[in-house]
Short mmCIF file of C-alpha atoms and ligand atoms in Angstrom, two decimals:
data_model
loop_
_atom_site.label_atom_id
_atom_site.label_comp_id
_atom_site.label_asym_id
_atom_site.label_seq_id
_atom_site.Cartn_x
_atom_site.Cartn_y
_atom_site.Cartn_z
CA MET Q 1 17.15 14.64 9.58
CA SER Q 2 14.43 16.81 7.89
CA TYR Q 3 10.98 16.89 8.54
CA TRP Q 4 7.78 18.52 6.95
CA ASP Q 5 6.23 19.82 10.27
CA ARG Q 6 8.34 18.72 13.23
CA GLU Q 7 5.79 19.72 16.07
CA LYS Q 8 3.21 17.36 14.51
CA GLU Q 9 5.41 14.53 13.73
CA CYS Q 10 7.23 14.48 16.94
CA MET Q 11 4.34 15.34 19.32
CA PRO Q 12 4.71 13.35 22.57
CA ARG Q 13 2.52 10.50 22.93
CA GLU Q 14 0.18 11.94 25.36
CA ASP Q 15 -0.57 14.67 23.39
CA ILE Q 16 -1.05 12.70 20.29
CA GLU Q 17 -3.68 10.74 22.30
CA LYS Q 18 -5.28 13.95 23.51
CA LEU Q 19 -5.82 15.20 20.03
CA GLN Q 20 -6.87 11.93 18.85
CA LEU Q 21 -9.65 11.60 21.27
CA ARG Q 22 -10.86 15.23 20.87
CA ARG Q 23 -11.12 14.46 16.93
CA LEU Q 24 -12.63 11.08 17.24
CA LYS Q 25 -15.50 12.44 19.38
CA GLU Q 26 -15.92 14.95 16.84
CA THR Q 27 -16.06 12.59 13.99
CA VAL Q 28 -18.38 10.21 15.97
CA TYR Q 29 -20.89 13.01 16.31
CA ARG Q 30 -20.70 14.02 12.74
CA VAL Q 31 -21.25 10.61 11.36
CA TYR Q 32 -24.16 10.06 13.84
CA ALA Q 33 -25.64 13.22 12.63
CA PHE Q 34 -25.00 13.31 9.00
CA VAL Q 35 -24.57 9.74 7.68
CA PRO Q 36 -27.80 7.63 8.34
CA SER Q 37 -25.92 3.99 7.66
CA TYR Q 38 -23.95 5.10 10.61
CA LYS Q 39 -26.75 6.25 12.95
CA GLU Q 40 -28.49 2.99 11.95
CA LYS Q 41 -25.49 0.84 12.83
CA MET Q 42 -25.07 2.73 16.17
CA ASP Q 43 -28.61 2.71 17.13
CA ARG Q 44 -28.81 -1.08 16.52
CA ILE Q 45 -25.89 -1.59 18.89
CA GLY Q 46 -27.14 0.87 21.43
CA ILE Q 47 -24.24 3.18 21.13
CA LYS Q 48 -24.75 7.02 21.16
CA PRO Q 49 -21.79 9.58 20.45
CA ASP Q 50 -21.86 10.53 23.95
CA ASP Q 51 -20.55 6.93 24.88
CA ILE Q 52 -17.24 7.50 23.42
CA ASN Q 53 -14.98 9.05 26.25
CA SER Q 54 -11.68 7.26 25.82
CA LEU Q 55 -9.66 6.01 22.88
CA GLU Q 56 -10.32 2.42 24.43
CA ASP Q 57 -14.23 3.10 23.64
CA LEU Q 58 -13.45 3.17 19.96
CA ASN Q 59 -13.98 -0.61 20.03
CA LYS Q 60 -17.38 -0.21 20.79
CA LEU Q 61 -18.05 1.35 17.33
CA PRO Q 62 -19.12 -0.87 14.68
CA PHE Q 63 -16.57 -1.51 11.61
CA THR Q 64 -16.86 -0.15 8.32
CA THR Q 65 -16.08 -2.47 5.28
CA LYS Q 66 -15.71 -2.49 1.90
CA GLN Q 67 -19.19 -3.68 1.32
CA ASP Q 68 -20.77 -0.74 3.44
CA LEU Q 69 -19.24 1.48 0.58
CA ARG Q 70 -20.72 -0.95 -2.06
CA ASP Q 71 -24.11 -1.02 -0.42
CA ASN Q 72 -24.16 2.78 -0.21
CA TYR Q 73 -22.86 3.50 -3.86
CA PRO Q 74 -21.93 5.97 -4.78
CA PHE Q 75 -22.41 8.83 -2.60
CA GLY Q 76 -24.51 7.46 0.45
CA LEU Q 77 -21.62 7.64 3.16
CA PHE Q 78 -20.89 11.22 2.44
CA ALA Q 79 -21.18 13.39 5.52
CA VAL Q 80 -21.32 16.71 3.37
CA PRO Q 81 -23.57 18.01 0.73
CA MET Q 82 -22.34 17.36 -2.94
CA SER Q 83 -21.73 21.13 -3.23
CA GLU Q 84 -18.94 20.68 -0.63
CA VAL Q 85 -17.20 17.84 -2.50
CA ILE Q 86 -14.45 19.09 -4.77
CA ARG Q 87 -12.97 15.74 -6.04
CA ILE Q 88 -14.19 12.08 -6.48
CA HIS Q 89 -11.90 9.02 -6.75
CA SER Q 90 -12.55 5.43 -7.09
CA SER Q 91 -10.99 2.14 -6.35
CA SER Q 92 -11.03 -0.33 -9.31
CA GLY Q 93 -13.38 -3.14 -7.87
CA THR Q 94 -12.43 -6.35 -9.35
CA THR Q 95 -15.80 -7.57 -8.56
CA GLY Q 96 -19.10 -5.56 -8.72
CA LYS Q 97 -19.15 -1.95 -8.35
CA PRO Q 98 -16.12 0.09 -7.44
CA THR Q 99 -15.79 2.02 -4.29
CA VAL Q 100 -16.20 5.85 -4.64
CA VAL Q 101 -14.74 8.14 -2.37
CA GLY Q 102 -15.12 11.98 -2.00
CA TYR Q 103 -12.87 14.98 -0.72
CA SER Q 104 -13.93 18.50 0.53
CA LYS Q 105 -11.60 21.20 -0.16
CA ARG Q 106 -10.13 20.82 3.56
CA ASP Q 107 -9.67 17.08 2.83
CA ILE Q 108 -7.92 17.71 -0.40
CA ASP Q 109 -5.37 20.15 1.33
CA THR Q 110 -5.05 17.56 4.22
CA TRP Q 111 -4.02 14.84 1.62
CA ALA Q 112 -1.54 17.14 0.14
CA GLU Q 113 -0.33 18.04 3.63
CA LEU Q 114 0.13 14.44 4.47
CA MET Q 115 1.74 13.77 1.10
CA ALA Q 116 4.23 16.43 1.56
CA ARG Q 117 5.26 15.19 4.91
CA ALA Q 118 5.69 11.63 3.24
CA LEU Q 119 7.90 12.97 0.47
CA THR Q 120 9.82 14.80 2.93
CA SER Q 121 10.44 11.78 5.16
CA ALA Q 122 11.59 9.88 2.29
CA GLY Q 123 14.35 12.63 1.71
CA ALA Q 124 12.50 14.80 -1.04
CA SER Q 125 12.45 18.52 -0.78
CA ARG Q 126 11.82 21.57 -2.88
CA GLN Q 127 15.02 20.72 -4.79
CA SER Q 128 13.73 17.29 -5.89
CA ILE Q 129 12.67 16.45 -9.31
CA ILE Q 130 9.90 14.12 -8.86
CA GLN Q 131 8.75 11.88 -11.41
CA ASN Q 132 5.42 10.77 -10.65
CA SER Q 133 4.91 7.31 -12.26
CA TYR Q 134 1.59 6.43 -10.38
CA GLY Q 135 -1.57 6.47 -12.68
CA TYR Q 136 -3.53 9.61 -12.85
CA GLY Q 137 -7.13 9.53 -13.08
CA LEU Q 138 -9.76 7.70 -10.68
CA PHE Q 139 -6.97 5.86 -8.99
CA THR Q 140 -5.57 8.05 -5.69
CA GLY Q 141 -2.11 7.28 -6.66
CA GLY Q 142 -1.36 9.99 -9.30
CA LEU Q 143 -3.07 12.99 -7.88
CA GLY Q 144 -2.33 12.16 -4.19
CA VAL Q 145 1.49 12.27 -5.07
CA HIS Q 146 1.13 14.93 -7.34
CA TYR Q 147 -0.57 17.36 -4.87
CA GLY Q 148 1.90 16.71 -2.12
CA ALA Q 149 4.98 17.26 -4.67
CA GLU Q 150 3.52 20.67 -5.30
CA LYS Q 151 2.61 21.50 -1.81
CA LEU Q 152 6.39 20.45 -0.91
CA GLY Q 153 7.57 22.66 -3.76
CA ALA Q 154 9.38 20.26 -5.71
CA SER Q 155 9.09 20.17 -9.40
CA VAL Q 156 6.96 17.42 -10.37
CA ILE Q 157 6.61 15.60 -13.66
CA PRO Q 158 3.14 14.18 -14.04
CA SER Q 159 4.06 11.21 -16.17
CA SER Q 160 1.47 8.91 -14.99
CA GLY Q 161 2.02 5.23 -15.73
CA GLY Q 162 3.00 3.59 -19.26
CA ASN Q 163 4.81 4.80 -22.05
CA THR Q 164 7.95 3.11 -20.68
CA LYS Q 165 10.31 4.54 -22.86
CA ARG Q 166 9.22 7.97 -22.88
CA GLN Q 167 9.48 7.71 -19.13
CA ILE Q 168 13.13 6.89 -19.47
CA MET Q 169 13.59 9.70 -21.65
CA LEU Q 170 12.22 12.23 -19.30
CA MET Q 171 14.35 10.78 -16.48
CA GLN Q 172 17.30 11.55 -18.38
CA ASP Q 173 16.55 14.80 -20.00
CA PHE Q 174 14.71 16.43 -16.82
CA GLY Q 175 17.33 14.85 -14.35
CA THR Q 176 14.84 13.05 -12.06
CA THR Q 177 15.96 12.53 -8.73
CA VAL Q 178 12.70 10.92 -7.01
CA LEU Q 179 10.84 8.45 -8.72
CA THR Q 180 7.26 7.51 -7.32
CA CYS Q 181 5.58 4.43 -8.94
CA THR Q 182 4.55 0.82 -7.88
CA PRO Q 183 7.53 -1.33 -7.04
CA SER Q 184 6.49 -4.04 -9.78
CA TYR Q 185 6.71 -0.82 -12.07
CA ALA Q 186 10.24 0.33 -10.82
CA LEU Q 187 11.39 -3.00 -12.15
CA PHE Q 188 9.99 -2.80 -15.48
CA LEU Q 189 11.43 0.61 -15.72
CA TYR Q 190 14.89 -0.95 -15.06
CA GLU Q 191 14.09 -3.86 -17.71
CA VAL Q 192 13.57 -1.16 -20.43
CA MET Q 193 16.34 0.86 -19.24
CA GLU Q 194 18.52 -2.00 -19.92
CA GLU Q 195 17.07 -2.57 -23.34
CA MET Q 196 17.68 1.10 -24.09
CA GLY Q 197 21.17 0.92 -23.02
CA VAL Q 198 20.73 3.54 -20.40
CA SER Q 199 22.34 2.83 -17.05
CA PRO Q 200 21.07 4.11 -13.67
CA SER Q 201 24.65 5.54 -13.36
CA ASP Q 202 23.63 8.01 -16.11
CA LEU Q 203 20.52 9.27 -14.37
CA LYS Q 204 20.28 11.32 -11.33
CA LEU Q 205 17.79 9.26 -9.49
CA GLU Q 206 18.51 9.26 -5.51
CA CYS Q 207 15.42 7.79 -3.99
CA GLY Q 208 12.19 5.84 -4.92
CA ILE Q 209 8.76 5.91 -3.25
CA PHE Q 210 7.14 2.70 -3.92
CA GLY Q 211 3.64 1.36 -2.77
CA ALA Q 212 0.00 0.42 -3.68
CA GLU Q 213 0.91 -3.06 -3.65
CA PRO Q 214 2.74 -5.68 -1.36
CA TRP Q 215 6.63 -5.75 -1.96
CA SER Q 216 9.04 -7.90 0.21
CA GLU Q 217 12.47 -6.81 1.82
CA ASN Q 218 14.22 -8.84 -0.72
CA MET Q 219 12.32 -6.85 -3.56
CA ARG Q 220 13.51 -3.68 -1.92
CA ARG Q 221 17.30 -4.95 -2.17
CA GLU Q 222 16.61 -6.01 -5.86
CA ILE Q 223 15.19 -2.73 -6.68
CA GLU Q 224 18.06 -0.66 -4.85
CA ASN Q 225 20.73 -2.67 -6.27
CA LYS Q 226 19.26 -2.42 -9.88
CA LEU Q 227 18.20 1.32 -9.96
CA GLN Q 228 21.07 2.43 -7.46
CA ILE Q 229 18.49 4.17 -5.20
CA ASN Q 230 17.17 4.35 -1.78
CA ALA Q 231 13.49 2.69 -2.03
CA PHE Q 232 11.07 3.76 0.43
CA ASP Q 233 7.55 2.34 1.05
CA ILE Q 234 4.43 4.22 1.18
CA TYR Q 235 1.17 3.02 2.22
CA GLY Q 236 -2.35 3.94 1.75
CA LEU Q 237 -5.86 3.15 0.53
CA SER Q 238 -8.49 5.23 -1.20
CA GLU Q 239 -11.13 4.50 1.50
CA ILE Q 240 -8.99 6.32 4.16
CA VAL Q 241 -7.72 9.13 1.85
CA GLY Q 242 -5.19 7.65 -0.74
CA PRO Q 243 -1.31 7.31 -0.69
CA GLY Q 244 0.32 9.33 2.50
CA VAL Q 245 -1.45 7.16 5.16
CA ALA Q 246 1.97 6.01 6.45
CA ILE Q 247 5.62 6.48 5.17
CA GLU Q 248 8.91 4.82 6.08
CA CYS Q 249 11.48 7.29 7.52
CA PRO Q 250 15.19 6.74 7.12
CA VAL Q 251 15.47 4.21 9.64
CA ARG Q 252 12.92 1.97 7.36
CA ASN Q 253 11.84 -0.04 10.54
CA GLY Q 254 8.22 0.34 9.98
CA LEU Q 255 6.13 3.05 8.50
CA HIS Q 256 4.70 6.14 10.54
CA LEU Q 257 1.22 6.06 10.42
CA ALA Q 258 -0.08 9.85 10.67
CA GLU Q 259 -1.57 9.62 14.00
CA ASP Q 260 -2.89 13.26 14.01
CA HIS Q 261 -5.31 12.08 11.12
CA PHE Q 262 -5.75 8.48 11.68
CA ILE Q 263 -6.17 5.91 14.38
CA ALA Q 264 -5.10 2.76 13.73
CA GLU Q 265 -5.99 -0.82 15.62
CA ILE Q 266 -5.13 -4.34 15.00
CA ILE Q 267 -7.79 -6.82 15.23
CA ASP Q 268 -8.29 -10.54 14.90
CA PRO Q 269 -9.60 -11.14 11.35
CA GLU Q 270 -11.59 -14.09 12.34
CA THR Q 271 -13.24 -12.66 15.39
CA GLY Q 272 -13.04 -8.73 15.17
CA GLU Q 273 -11.37 -8.53 18.60
CA THR Q 274 -9.09 -5.84 19.19
CA LEU Q 275 -5.73 -7.17 19.76
CA PRO Q 276 -2.85 -5.83 22.25
CA GLU Q 277 0.01 -3.61 20.96
CA GLY Q 278 2.52 -5.73 18.95
CA SER Q 279 0.22 -8.51 17.83
CA SER Q 280 0.06 -9.26 14.11
CA GLY Q 281 -3.38 -9.07 12.52
CA GLU Q 282 -5.92 -6.82 10.35
CA LEU Q 283 -5.02 -3.18 10.51
CA VAL Q 284 -8.34 -1.37 11.20
CA ILE Q 285 -8.21 2.40 10.50
CA SER Q 286 -10.49 5.55 11.58
CA THR Q 287 -10.10 8.73 9.93
CA ILE Q 288 -10.55 11.84 12.45
CA THR Q 289 -10.32 14.90 10.60
CA LYS Q 290 -11.95 13.88 7.06
CA GLU Q 291 -14.97 16.02 6.30
CA ALA Q 292 -16.66 14.40 2.93
CA LEU Q 293 -16.26 10.73 3.80
CA PRO Q 294 -15.30 10.19 7.56
CA ILE Q 295 -14.72 6.62 8.19
CA LEU Q 296 -14.75 4.58 11.47
CA ARG Q 297 -12.92 1.49 11.93
CA TYR Q 298 -12.43 0.52 8.33
CA ARG Q 299 -11.29 -2.86 7.94
CA THR Q 300 -8.50 -2.89 5.58
CA ARG Q 301 -7.93 -6.57 5.21
CA ASP Q 302 -4.09 -5.64 5.24
CA LEU Q 303 -2.21 -7.69 7.71
CA SER Q 304 0.25 -5.65 9.81
CA LYS Q 305 1.34 -4.85 13.49
CA LEU Q 306 1.82 -1.71 15.48
CA ASP Q 307 4.64 -0.45 17.39
CA LYS Q 308 4.39 2.78 19.63
CA SER Q 309 7.71 2.77 20.89
CA GLY Q 310 10.21 5.57 19.90
CA CYS Q 311 11.90 5.64 16.80
CA ASP Q 312 15.68 6.84 15.98
CA CYS Q 313 14.26 9.61 13.64
CA GLY Q 314 12.67 11.31 16.37
CA ARG Q 315 9.09 10.65 14.99
CA THR Q 316 6.63 9.67 17.56
CA HIS Q 317 3.79 8.36 15.38
CA VAL Q 318 3.03 4.66 15.42
CA ARG Q 319 4.89 2.48 13.11
CA MET Q 320 3.01 0.11 11.33
CA GLN Q 321 4.92 -3.00 9.89
CA LYS Q 322 5.23 -3.11 6.19
CA VAL Q 323 2.18 -4.83 4.79
CA LEU Q 324 3.00 -7.93 3.14
CA GLY Q 325 -0.34 -9.33 2.03
CA ARG Q 326 -3.95 -8.80 2.45
CA SER Q 327 -6.14 -11.54 3.78
CA ASP Q 328 -7.84 -11.47 0.46
CA ASP Q 329 -4.54 -11.91 -1.50
CA MET Q 330 -3.70 -14.92 0.57
CA VAL Q 331 -4.53 -18.35 -1.15
CA ILE Q 332 -5.31 -21.34 0.85
CA ILE Q 333 -3.57 -24.44 -0.75
CA ARG Q 334 -4.29 -27.69 0.91
CA GLY Q 335 -5.30 -25.93 4.12
CA VAL Q 336 -1.99 -23.77 4.06
CA ASN Q 337 -2.05 -20.10 3.88
CA VAL Q 338 0.34 -18.70 1.02
CA PHE Q 339 1.00 -15.23 0.24
CA PRO Q 340 2.64 -13.94 -2.91
CA SER Q 341 5.25 -12.05 -0.82
CA MET Q 342 6.39 -15.01 0.88
CA VAL Q 343 6.95 -16.88 -2.61
CA GLU Q 344 8.83 -13.57 -3.75
CA SER Q 345 11.10 -13.54 -0.74
CA VAL Q 346 12.22 -17.11 -1.48
CA LEU Q 347 12.68 -16.58 -5.26
CA LEU Q 348 14.80 -13.47 -4.83
CA ASP Q 349 17.51 -15.39 -2.58
CA ILE Q 350 18.22 -17.66 -5.21
CA PRO Q 351 20.65 -16.54 -7.98
CA GLY Q 352 19.56 -16.45 -11.76
CA VAL Q 353 15.75 -16.10 -10.80
CA GLU Q 354 14.26 -12.91 -12.03
CA PRO Q 355 11.84 -10.85 -9.70
CA HIS Q 356 9.00 -11.80 -11.99
CA TYR Q 357 6.79 -14.60 -10.97
CA LEU Q 358 3.14 -15.69 -11.00
CA LEU Q 359 1.48 -18.01 -8.92
CA VAL Q 360 -1.37 -20.07 -10.76
CA VAL Q 361 -3.64 -22.26 -8.51
CA ASP Q 362 -5.88 -25.03 -9.84
CA ARG Q 363 -7.52 -27.72 -8.55
CA LYS Q 364 -7.30 -31.46 -9.80
CA GLY Q 365 -10.38 -33.38 -8.58
CA THR Q 366 -10.01 -32.46 -4.87
CA LEU Q 367 -6.60 -31.56 -4.45
CA ASP Q 368 -5.25 -28.10 -5.05
CA ILE Q 369 -2.10 -27.75 -7.12
CA LEU Q 370 -0.10 -24.75 -6.93
CA GLU Q 371 2.11 -23.71 -9.67
CA VAL Q 372 4.80 -21.17 -9.46
CA ARG Q 373 5.99 -19.70 -12.87
CA VAL Q 374 9.31 -18.15 -12.60
CA GLU Q 375 11.22 -16.27 -14.94
CA VAL Q 376 14.83 -16.91 -15.22
CA SER Q 377 17.74 -14.49 -16.49
CA GLU Q 378 18.85 -14.71 -20.04
CA GLN Q 379 22.06 -16.28 -19.31
CA VAL Q 380 20.27 -19.12 -17.15
CA PHE Q 381 18.03 -19.62 -19.84
CA SER Q 382 20.30 -20.38 -22.41
CA ASP Q 383 22.29 -23.00 -20.06
CA GLU Q 384 21.97 -26.48 -20.62
CA VAL Q 385 18.73 -28.25 -19.74
CA ARG Q 386 20.55 -30.13 -16.80
CA LYS Q 387 21.39 -26.70 -15.33
CA LEU Q 388 17.84 -25.39 -15.58
CA GLU Q 389 16.60 -28.71 -14.00
CA GLU Q 390 18.79 -28.21 -11.05
CA LEU Q 391 17.74 -24.56 -10.77
CA GLY Q 392 13.96 -25.69 -10.78
CA ALA Q 393 14.74 -28.44 -8.37
CA THR Q 394 16.42 -25.93 -6.04
CA ILE Q 395 13.50 -23.46 -6.20
CA SER Q 396 10.96 -26.27 -5.44
CA LYS Q 397 13.07 -27.12 -2.40
CA GLU Q 398 13.18 -23.59 -0.94
CA LEU Q 399 9.54 -23.23 -1.74
CA GLU Q 400 8.64 -26.06 0.25
CA SER Q 401 10.77 -25.56 3.05
CA ALA Q 402 9.41 -21.78 3.33
CA LEU Q 403 5.46 -22.49 2.70
CA GLY Q 404 5.43 -25.94 4.07
CA ILE Q 405 3.60 -27.38 0.92
CA SER Q 406 4.91 -28.42 -2.42
CA ALA Q 407 4.80 -26.19 -5.45
CA LYS Q 408 5.15 -27.22 -9.08
CA VAL Q 409 7.82 -24.80 -10.46
CA ARG Q 410 7.70 -23.82 -14.03
CA LEU Q 411 10.74 -21.78 -15.36
CA VAL Q 412 9.64 -19.56 -17.90
CA GLU Q 413 11.39 -17.56 -20.64
CA PRO Q 414 12.84 -14.07 -19.74
CA LYS Q 415 10.15 -11.26 -20.13
CA SER Q 416 7.38 -13.76 -20.68
CA ILE Q 417 5.56 -12.75 -17.40
CA GLU Q 418 2.93 -9.85 -18.19
CA ARG Q 419 4.53 -6.66 -17.10
CA SER Q 420 2.50 -4.24 -14.86
CA GLU Q 421 2.16 -0.27 -15.06
CA GLY Q 422 0.49 -0.17 -12.01
CA LYS Q 423 -0.44 -2.88 -9.40
CA ALA Q 424 0.75 -6.11 -10.35
CA GLN Q 425 -1.13 -9.36 -10.62
CA ARG Q 426 0.60 -12.07 -8.96
CA VAL Q 427 -2.04 -14.66 -8.55
CA ILE Q 428 -4.23 -16.59 -11.17
CA ASP Q 429 -6.91 -18.76 -8.99
CA ARG Q 430 -8.60 -21.15 -11.49
CA ARG Q 431 -10.66 -22.80 -8.78
CA SER Q 432 -13.43 -20.83 -8.61
CA ILE Q 433 -13.92 -20.64 -12.58
O1 DLL U 1 -3.18 1.89 -3.65
C1 DLL U 1 -3.22 4.28 -2.65
C2 DLL U 1 -1.67 4.23 -2.96
C3 DLL U 1 -1.23 4.89 -3.90
C4 DLL U 1 -0.90 3.66 -1.90
C5 DLL U 1 0.21 4.90 -4.17
C6 DLL U 1 0.54 3.87 -2.05
C7 DLL U 1 1.12 4.72 -2.99
P1 DLL U 1 -6.13 1.59 -3.41
O2 DLL U 1 -6.02 1.62 -4.81
O3 DLL U 1 -7.34 1.91 -2.78
O4 DLL U 1 -5.18 2.63 -2.83
O5 DLL U 1 -5.20 0.25 -2.68
C8 DLL U 1 -5.24 -0.09 -1.28
O6 DLL U 1 -3.44 -1.19 -1.75
O7 DLL U 1 -5.46 -1.69 1.01
C9 DLL U 1 -3.01 -2.29 0.21
O8 DLL U 1 -3.85 -3.62 0.15
C10 DLL U 1 -2.53 -2.09 -1.16
N1 DLL U 1 -1.48 -1.26 -0.86
C11 DLL U 1 -1.38 0.03 -0.74
N2 DLL U 1 -0.11 0.50 -0.40
C12 DLL U 1 0.64 -0.43 -0.20
C13 DLL U 1 1.91 -0.83 0.44
C14 DLL U 1 -3.70 2.92 -3.16
N3 DLL U 1 2.85 0.14 0.61
C15 DLL U 1 -4.70 -1.57 -1.15
N4 DLL U 1 2.43 -2.29 0.65
C16 DLL U 1 -4.35 -1.36 0.14
C17 DLL U 1 1.58 -3.18 0.53
C18 DLL U 1 -0.14 -1.70 -0.10
N5 DLL U 1 0.30 -3.24 0.23
#
C-alpha cells in the first residue's frame, strides 16, 4: 500500500478532529472579518465566531449555496485582495451566470498536494505516464489533475479533452499508464480505439481515475473490462477546490475525503437538519484551509453518506459513498424520483445493450412520459425485428421493476447518441419548455 503522506492520511480520528476544530475556528474568524456576506448572514442569526467551540457547533453556521456565489458574482466572496489571487476558475453554469472561484498561491499548492495524494491512492507514482484528458481551461479538471501529477513527479501528458484519435495515438506512442478523464469519455475513447483497430492489450494502460459526473458500479465494470484497467472514482467540485476532495483507495469501498482540509456533513435536503453518521442525504462541505475562497457548509446537492469506520487500506479519513446522483439531476416522473444512474445500472446488466443512453422526459396533458433511448450493439441491431422487440420488452420490464414506473424504451442505432468529451448529458427534460 503506498501513501503520499502517510502521517496525514492515517492520522488517528482524535487528532483529525482536533485539527479540524482549530482550522474551522480560524476559518470562521477569517470569513467573519473579511467576507461581508458571511458577516451579514452570521449577524442575522446572532452567531459570533466565538460561539464555535466544537465540531458539533458547525451546525450553528449558515449554509452557503450556489446562489450565494451567483449573488456575489464574480469575486464578492473572496477573503483576500485580488493581488493575492493567482488563479481563477469557473464552473459552467447551465443557467445564469457561472460560479467563479479563486485561489491564492497557498491554495494552489494545497490543491496540488491533494491531487498528488489522490493519484497515489489510485496507484500512480513517479513512474507513471499520466494522460490527462480532463478539459483544460476554466473547468477545474484539467489544471487540477495536472498540478497534482507534476507534484507527484509523474510524466503528465496534458492532452485535454477531444481530438480522440490523437489521444489514442498518444497513448500508444507515449506508453500512457494512467488515464484521467470523465467515465463517459473513457468509454468513447474505447469506441474510437475499436474503430482504429487498436486493442487495449496493445497499450500500457494500468488504471483510470474517473470523475466529474456520476457513474454506476456497472459502468465501472464495463470500463474495466473494455479498457482492461482498474478504474478509480475521484470526486470534487469547483466551489470547494476542484478534483481531489475525495478519492477511492485500492479497497474501493467509498472515497476518502481529505479531512485535514475539509469537513463533511450529511443533511436532510428538505429540512437542512444535520443527519447522524451513516444516513443518506445531501453532502455539505466546509473548507478549513482555503485562503482565497473559504466556504462554510456548502450545499453540494450531491447525495451520499459518510462512514468514519476504519478502512483496510489504513487511511483514517472518512469515506463518502460514491455519488450516484445530484438532487438536481433527479427527474421526478409521476411523483417517482429517478436518477440517470439507476437507469444506467439496469441497462448495463442486460446483454446486447451499450452503455450509452438518454432519458427524455415530456408531458402529455398532465401525464409525465419517460422515454429511455438505449443504444444496442451492432450485432443486436442487425438481428431480426422480433429479437429487437424482445430486447425492448426485457429492458422495459427491468426498468419498471427497478424504478417503479413504466418507461417507453426506444432502441436506437449504435453510435447515434451524442458522445461527450467532458461531462455527459443524460437527461433532456422537455416539460419546462
Ligand atoms: O467536476 C471537478 C472534478 C473534475 C471532479 C475532475 C473530478 C474529476 P464541477 O465542474 O464544479 O467540478 O462539478 C462538480 O460534479 O457537485 C458532482 O455533482 C459532480 N461530480 C464530480 N465528481 C463526481 C464523481 C468538477 N466522482 C459536480 N461522481 C459535483 C459523481 C461527481 N459526481
